[in-house]
Amino acid sequence: MTKNLITINQFIDKSIGEWKSIRSTHTLAFQEFENSTSQIFIKHINSKNKKFVEIFNNHKLSLNLESVAISIKWQAISDWEDDVVEEGDENILIFLPKDENSGIVLRNKGYTESFISSSNYFVDEQNNLHIKTIYKSTVSEEKISFLSSHLRSRFSTIRNLGNNSVIQTSHTSEIRNLASLKD
């Protein structure tokens, strides 16, 4: 196997910052699509953060200070309904490495089903981050790629756990706000 060129820590460090997101979501069961734009803020959080400790407690795990934690906050505007809908949220992700390029992600809430969850992740030979989460009724798979230093691409698929049918797909382009790097 070819050695990976980037570690999970390097991938996360490249992701820190403010991003503008343009997302297209296709809900296949209803034959509908949604377009949304978001402001995304990704930052490191330290092991003394109350939310960091709470996630370990919720997962019934001892604190692991070797882990890397980030906060992802977003403010989104969607065209899902006839009226424009604006919403925001925050998710905390804690990466627990098995080695430099794979491990487990603990979350304060899931991407697909909104409760605490954990995922498996790995960084492949092309430096793409893959995250797979198995929920109660669905499986979510995400692939995040850097197309350049300031442009990320995210593909996600949500499948029904029972019959493996595809429920939803989405593609997101994320463009770094370069003005935020000057702060």
PDB file of C-alpha atoms in Angstrom:
ATOM      1  CA  MET A   1       0.000   0.000   0.000  1.00  0.00           C
ATOM      2  CA  THR A   2       1.215   3.488  -0.824  1.00  0.00           C
ATOM      3  CA  LYS A   3       1.956   5.703   2.152  1.00  0.00           C
ATOM      4  CA  ASN A   4      -0.568   8.499   2.543  1.00  0.00           C
ATOM      5  CA  LEU A   5       0.821  11.945   1.907  1.00  0.00           C
ATOM      6  CA  ILE A   6      -1.265  13.789   4.480  1.00  0.00           C
ATOM      7  CA  THR A   7      -2.213  12.949   8.063  1.00  0.00           C
ATOM      8  CA  ILE A   8      -5.600  13.617   9.648  1.00  0.00           C
ATOM      9  CA  ASN A   9      -4.020  16.420  11.698  1.00  0.00           C
ATOM     10  CA  GLN A  10      -2.720  18.073   8.524  1.00  0.00           C
ATOM     11  CA  PHE A  11      -6.108  17.693   6.825  1.00  0.00           C
ATOM     12  CA  ILE A  12      -7.855  19.322   9.783  1.00  0.00           C
ATOM     13  CA  ASP A  13      -5.284  22.140   9.949  1.00  0.00           C
ATOM     14  CA  LYS A  14      -5.915  22.869   6.244  1.00  0.00           C
ATOM     15  CA  SER A  15      -9.672  23.030   6.983  1.00  0.00           C
ATOM     16  CA  ILE A  16      -9.505  25.612   9.773  1.00  0.00           C
ATOM     17  CA  GLY A  17     -11.079  28.925   8.774  1.00  0.00           C
ATOM     18  CA  GLU A  18     -14.182  30.526   7.357  1.00  0.00           C
ATOM     19  CA  TRP A  19     -15.760  29.025   4.258  1.00  0.00           C
ATOM     20  CA  LYS A  20     -18.626  29.917   1.920  1.00  0.00           C
ATOM     21  CA  SER A  21     -20.527  26.786   0.978  1.00  0.00           C
ATOM     22  CA  ILE A  22     -22.715  26.174  -2.072  1.00  0.00           C
ATOM     23  CA  ARG A  23     -24.637  22.908  -1.767  1.00  0.00           C
ATOM     24  CA  SER A  24     -27.001  20.936  -3.975  1.00  0.00           C
ATOM     25  CA  THR A  25     -28.950  18.141  -2.280  1.00  0.00           C
ATOM     26  CA  HIS A  26     -30.978  15.552  -4.163  1.00  0.00           C
ATOM     27  CA  THR A  27     -33.626  13.685  -2.162  1.00  0.00           C
ATOM     28  CA  LEU A  28     -34.289  10.750  -4.446  1.00  0.00           C
ATOM     29  CA  ALA A  29     -37.328   9.331  -2.637  1.00  0.00           C
ATOM     30  CA  PHE A  30     -39.282  12.554  -3.229  1.00  0.00           C
ATOM     31  CA  GLN A  31     -37.531  13.469  -6.500  1.00  0.00           C
ATOM     32  CA  GLU A  32     -36.728  16.886  -5.060  1.00  0.00           C
ATOM     33  CA  PHE A  33     -33.619  18.972  -4.850  1.00  0.00           C
ATOM     34  CA  GLU A  34     -32.503  21.748  -2.566  1.00  0.00           C
ATOM     35  CA  ASN A  35     -29.919  24.413  -3.133  1.00  0.00           C
ATOM     36  CA  SER A  36     -28.369  26.170  -0.171  1.00  0.00           C
ATOM     37  CA  THR A  37     -25.575  28.548   0.654  1.00  0.00           C
ATOM     38  CA  SER A  38     -23.828  28.668   4.016  1.00  0.00           C
ATOM     39  CA  GLN A  39     -21.154  30.415   5.978  1.00  0.00           C
ATOM     40  CA  ILE A  40     -19.101  27.741   7.744  1.00  0.00           C
ATOM     41  CA  PHE A  41     -16.643  28.408  10.572  1.00  0.00           C
ATOM     42  CA  ILE A  42     -14.189  25.623  11.453  1.00  0.00           C
ATOM     43  CA  LYS A  43     -11.889  26.053  14.446  1.00  0.00           C
ATOM     44  CA  HIS A  44      -9.849  23.917  16.826  1.00  0.00           C
ATOM     45  CA  ILE A  45     -11.166  23.390  20.348  1.00  0.00           C
ATOM     46  CA  ASN A  46      -8.994  22.233  23.213  1.00  0.00           C
ATOM     47  CA  SER A  47      -9.405  19.371  25.645  1.00  0.00           C
ATOM     48  CA  LYS A  48     -10.469  21.725  28.464  1.00  0.00           C
ATOM     49  CA  ASN A  49     -13.550  22.812  26.525  1.00  0.00           C
ATOM     50  CA  LYS A  50     -16.767  21.791  28.325  1.00  0.00           C
ATOM     51  CA  LYS A  51     -18.273  20.347  25.113  1.00  0.00           C
ATOM     52  CA  PHE A  52     -15.143  18.235  24.515  1.00  0.00           C
ATOM     53  CA  VAL A  53     -15.408  16.627  27.962  1.00  0.00           C
ATOM     54  CA  GLU A  54     -19.177  16.197  27.595  1.00  0.00           C
ATOM     55  CA  ILE A  55     -18.798  14.223  24.355  1.00  0.00           C
ATOM     56  CA  PHE A  56     -16.405  11.751  25.997  1.00  0.00           C
ATOM     57  CA  ASN A  57     -18.815  11.385  28.924  1.00  0.00           C
ATOM     58  CA  ASN A  58     -21.785  10.828  26.580  1.00  0.00           C
ATOM     59  CA  HIS A  59     -19.841   8.138  24.718  1.00  0.00           C
ATOM     60  CA  LYS A  60     -18.790   6.632  28.082  1.00  0.00           C
ATOM     61  CA  LEU A  61     -15.112   6.953  27.212  1.00  0.00           C
ATOM     62  CA  SER A  62     -12.120   8.184  29.176  1.00  0.00           C
ATOM     63  CA  LEU A  63     -10.666  11.479  27.995  1.00  0.00           C
ATOM     64  CA  ASN A  64      -8.118  11.025  25.225  1.00  0.00           C
ATOM     65  CA  LEU A  65      -5.774  13.985  25.045  1.00  0.00           C
ATOM     66  CA  GLU A  66      -4.190  12.618  21.834  1.00  0.00           C
ATOM     67  CA  SER A  67      -7.414  13.413  19.988  1.00  0.00           C
ATOM     68  CA  VAL A  68      -8.002  16.436  17.766  1.00  0.00           C
ATOM     69  CA  ALA A  69     -11.257  18.355  18.216  1.00  0.00           C
ATOM     70  CA  ILE A  70     -12.930  20.924  15.999  1.00  0.00           C
ATOM     71  CA  SER A  71     -16.051  23.013  16.132  1.00  0.00           C
ATOM     72  CA  ILE A  72     -18.018  23.463  12.918  1.00  0.00           C
ATOM     73  CA  LYS A  73     -20.593  26.272  13.030  1.00  0.00           C
ATOM     74  CA  TRP A  74     -22.754  27.240  10.107  1.00  0.00           C
ATOM     75  CA  GLN A  75     -25.433  29.657   9.036  1.00  0.00           C
ATOM     76  CA  ALA A  76     -27.386  28.412   5.997  1.00  0.00           C
ATOM     77  CA  ILE A  77     -29.942  29.821   3.601  1.00  0.00           C
ATOM     78  CA  SER A  78     -32.011  27.232   1.742  1.00  0.00           C
ATOM     79  CA  ASP A  79     -34.559  27.232  -1.067  1.00  0.00           C
ATOM     80  CA  TRP A  80     -36.188  23.993   0.185  1.00  0.00           C
ATOM     81  CA  GLU A  81     -39.565  25.610   0.809  1.00  0.00           C
ATOM     82  CA  ASP A  82     -41.310  28.315  -1.204  1.00  0.00           C
ATOM     83  CA  ASP A  83     -39.997  30.785   1.362  1.00  0.00           C
ATOM     84  CA  VAL A  84     -36.287  31.195   1.943  1.00  0.00           C
ATOM     85  CA  VAL A  85     -35.334  29.419   5.171  1.00  0.00           C
ATOM     86  CA  GLU A  86     -32.338  30.458   7.284  1.00  0.00           C
ATOM     87  CA  GLU A  87     -30.915  28.177   9.948  1.00  0.00           C
ATOM     88  CA  GLY A  88     -27.711  27.570  11.833  1.00  0.00           C
ATOM     89  CA  ASP A  89     -26.119  25.045  14.137  1.00  0.00           C
ATOM     90  CA  GLU A  90     -22.849  23.784  15.579  1.00  0.00           C
ATOM     91  CA  ASN A  91     -21.306  20.347  15.595  1.00  0.00           C
ATOM     92  CA  ILE A  92     -18.274  19.221  17.588  1.00  0.00           C
ATOM     93  CA  LEU A  93     -16.107  16.504  16.024  1.00  0.00           C
ATOM     94  CA  ILE A  94     -13.367  14.720  17.955  1.00  0.00           C
ATOM     95  CA  PHE A  95     -10.950  12.658  15.862  1.00  0.00           C
ATOM     96  CA  LEU A  96      -9.475   9.667  17.729  1.00  0.00           C
ATOM     97  CA  PRO A  97      -6.672   8.337  15.538  1.00  0.00           C
ATOM     98  CA  LYS A  98      -5.891   4.614  15.252  1.00  0.00           C
ATOM     99  CA  ASP A  99      -2.890   5.683  13.154  1.00  0.00           C
ATOM    100  CA  GLU A 100      -1.918   8.841  11.218  1.00  0.00           C
ATOM    101  CA  ASN A 101      -4.623   8.357   8.607  1.00  0.00           C
ATOM    102  CA  SER A 102      -7.567   6.517  10.149  1.00  0.00           C
ATOM    103  CA  GLY A 103      -9.637   6.290  13.277  1.00  0.00           C
ATOM    104  CA  ILE A 104     -12.949   7.189  14.852  1.00  0.00           C
ATOM    105  CA  VAL A 105     -14.834  10.495  14.975  1.00  0.00           C
ATOM    106  CA  LEU A 106     -16.989  11.245  18.014  1.00  0.00           C
ATOM    107  CA  ARG A 107     -19.774  13.785  17.464  1.00  0.00           C
ATOM    108  CA  ASN A 108     -22.109  15.671  19.750  1.00  0.00           C
ATOM    109  CA  LYS A 109     -24.834  14.988  17.155  1.00  0.00           C
ATOM    110  CA  GLY A 110     -25.085  13.151  13.894  1.00  0.00           C
ATOM    111  CA  TYR A 111     -25.095  14.476  10.379  1.00  0.00           C
ATOM    112  CA  THR A 112     -28.105  12.412   9.271  1.00  0.00           C
ATOM    113  CA  GLU A 113     -29.857  11.483  12.507  1.00  0.00           C
ATOM    114  CA  SER A 114     -29.626  14.058  15.273  1.00  0.00           C
ATOM    115  CA  PHE A 115     -28.179  12.232  18.284  1.00  0.00           C
ATOM    116  CA  ILE A 116     -24.660  11.568  19.554  1.00  0.00           C
ATOM    117  CA  SER A 117     -22.828   9.354  17.118  1.00  0.00           C
ATOM    118  CA  SER A 118     -19.463   8.021  16.094  1.00  0.00           C
ATOM    119  CA  SER A 119     -17.994   7.461  12.652  1.00  0.00           C
ATOM    120  CA  ASN A 120     -15.030   5.746  11.062  1.00  0.00           C
ATOM    121  CA  TYR A 121     -12.675   7.878   9.003  1.00  0.00           C
ATOM    122  CA  PHE A 122      -9.623   7.462   6.810  1.00  0.00           C
ATOM    123  CA  VAL A 123      -7.509   9.649   4.546  1.00  0.00           C
ATOM    124  CA  ASP A 124      -6.804   7.943   1.212  1.00  0.00           C
ATOM    125  CA  GLU A 125      -3.722   8.088  -1.057  1.00  0.00           C
ATOM    126  CA  GLN A 126      -5.211  11.105  -2.908  1.00  0.00           C
ATOM    127  CA  ASN A 127      -5.565  12.991   0.415  1.00  0.00           C
ATOM    128  CA  ASN A 128      -9.375  12.744   0.494  1.00  0.00           C
ATOM    129  CA  LEU A 129     -11.056  12.391   3.886  1.00  0.00           C
ATOM    130  CA  HIS A 130     -13.727   9.661   4.014  1.00  0.00           C
ATOM    131  CA  ILE A 131     -16.212   9.520   6.905  1.00  0.00           C
ATOM    132  CA  LYS A 132     -18.752   6.708   7.319  1.00  0.00           C
ATOM    133  CA  THR A 133     -21.444   6.750   9.999  1.00  0.00           C
ATOM    134  CA  ILE A 134     -23.925   3.993  10.724  1.00  0.00           C
ATOM    135  CA  TYR A 135     -27.066   5.303  12.418  1.00  0.00           C
ATOM    136  CA  LYS A 136     -30.220   3.518  13.592  1.00  0.00           C
ATOM    137  CA  SER A 137     -31.898   3.570  10.176  1.00  0.00           C
ATOM    138  CA  THR A 138     -29.379   5.100   7.745  1.00  0.00           C
ATOM    139  CA  VAL A 139     -25.733   5.024   6.673  1.00  0.00           C
ATOM    140  CA  SER A 140     -23.999   8.280   5.773  1.00  0.00           C
ATOM    141  CA  GLU A 141     -20.815   8.369   3.688  1.00  0.00           C
ATOM    142  CA  GLU A 142     -18.878  11.563   3.037  1.00  0.00           C
ATOM    143  CA  LYS A 143     -15.806  12.313   0.941  1.00  0.00           C
ATOM    144  CA  ILE A 144     -14.067  15.671   1.446  1.00  0.00           C
ATOM    145  CA  SER A 145     -11.363  16.741  -1.001  1.00  0.00           C
ATOM    146  CA  PHE A 146      -9.125  19.774  -1.330  1.00  0.00           C
ATOM    147  CA  LEU A 147      -9.157  20.899  -4.957  1.00  0.00           C
ATOM    148  CA  SER A 148      -6.746  23.711  -4.029  1.00  0.00           C
ATOM    149  CA  SER A 149      -5.614  25.354  -0.792  1.00  0.00           C
ATOM    150  CA  HIS A 150      -8.802  27.404  -0.609  1.00  0.00           C
ATOM    151  CA  LEU A 151     -11.372  25.175  -2.353  1.00  0.00           C
ATOM    152  CA  ARG A 152     -12.900  22.026  -0.882  1.00  0.00           C
ATOM    153  CA  SER A 153     -15.399  19.639  -2.424  1.00  0.00           C
ATOM    154  CA  ARG A 154     -17.736  17.421  -0.386  1.00  0.00           C
ATOM    155  CA  PHE A 155     -19.810  14.517  -1.673  1.00  0.00           C
ATOM    156  CA  SER A 156     -22.230  12.694   0.584  1.00  0.00           C
ATOM    157  CA  THR A 157     -24.599   9.786   0.217  1.00  0.00           C
ATOM    158  CA  ILE A 158     -27.261   8.675   2.658  1.00  0.00           C
ATOM    159  CA  ARG A 159     -28.521   5.105   2.344  1.00  0.00           C
ATOM    160  CA  ASN A 160     -31.304   3.169   4.025  1.00  0.00           C
ATOM    161  CA  LEU A 161     -29.684   0.754   6.485  1.00  0.00           C
ATOM    162  CA  GLY A 162     -32.293  -1.955   5.881  1.00  0.00           C
ATOM    163  CA  ASN A 163     -32.155  -2.300   2.101  1.00  0.00           C
ATOM    164  CA  ASN A 164     -29.083  -0.177   1.173  1.00  0.00           C
ATOM    165  CA  SER A 165     -31.143   2.025  -1.166  1.00  0.00           C
ATOM    166  CA  VAL A 166     -29.871   5.561  -1.768  1.00  0.00           C
ATOM    167  CA  ILE A 167     -32.090   8.129  -0.074  1.00  0.00           C
ATOM    168  CA  GLN A 168     -30.130  11.316  -0.682  1.00  0.00           C
ATOM    169  CA  THR A 169     -26.991  12.585  -2.391  1.00  0.00           C
ATOM    170  CA  SER A 170     -25.351  15.978  -2.161  1.00  0.00           C
ATOM    171  CA  HIS A 171     -22.425  17.898  -3.546  1.00  0.00           C
ATOM    172  CA  THR A 172     -20.920  20.901  -1.831  1.00  0.00           C
ATOM    173  CA  SER A 173     -18.267  23.350  -2.975  1.00  0.00           C
ATOM    174  CA  GLU A 174     -16.593  25.258  -0.142  1.00  0.00           C
ATOM    175  CA  ILE A 175     -14.554  28.360  -0.880  1.00  0.00           C
ATOM    176  CA  ARG A 176     -12.327  29.818   1.839  1.00  0.00           C
ATOM    177  CA  ASN A 177     -12.943  33.432   2.838  1.00  0.00           C
ATOM    178  CA  LEU A 178      -9.416  34.783   2.312  1.00  0.00           C
ATOM    179  CA  ALA A 179     -10.209  37.995   4.206  1.00  0.00           C
ATOM    180  CA  SER A 180     -10.683  35.887   7.357  1.00  0.00           C
ATOM    181  CA  LEU A 181      -7.039  34.734   7.157  1.00  0.00           C
ATOM    182  CA  LYS A 182      -5.828  38.276   7.850  1.00  0.00           C
ATOM    183  CA  ASP A 183      -7.359  38.393  11.353  1.00  0.00           C
TER     184      ASP A 183
END
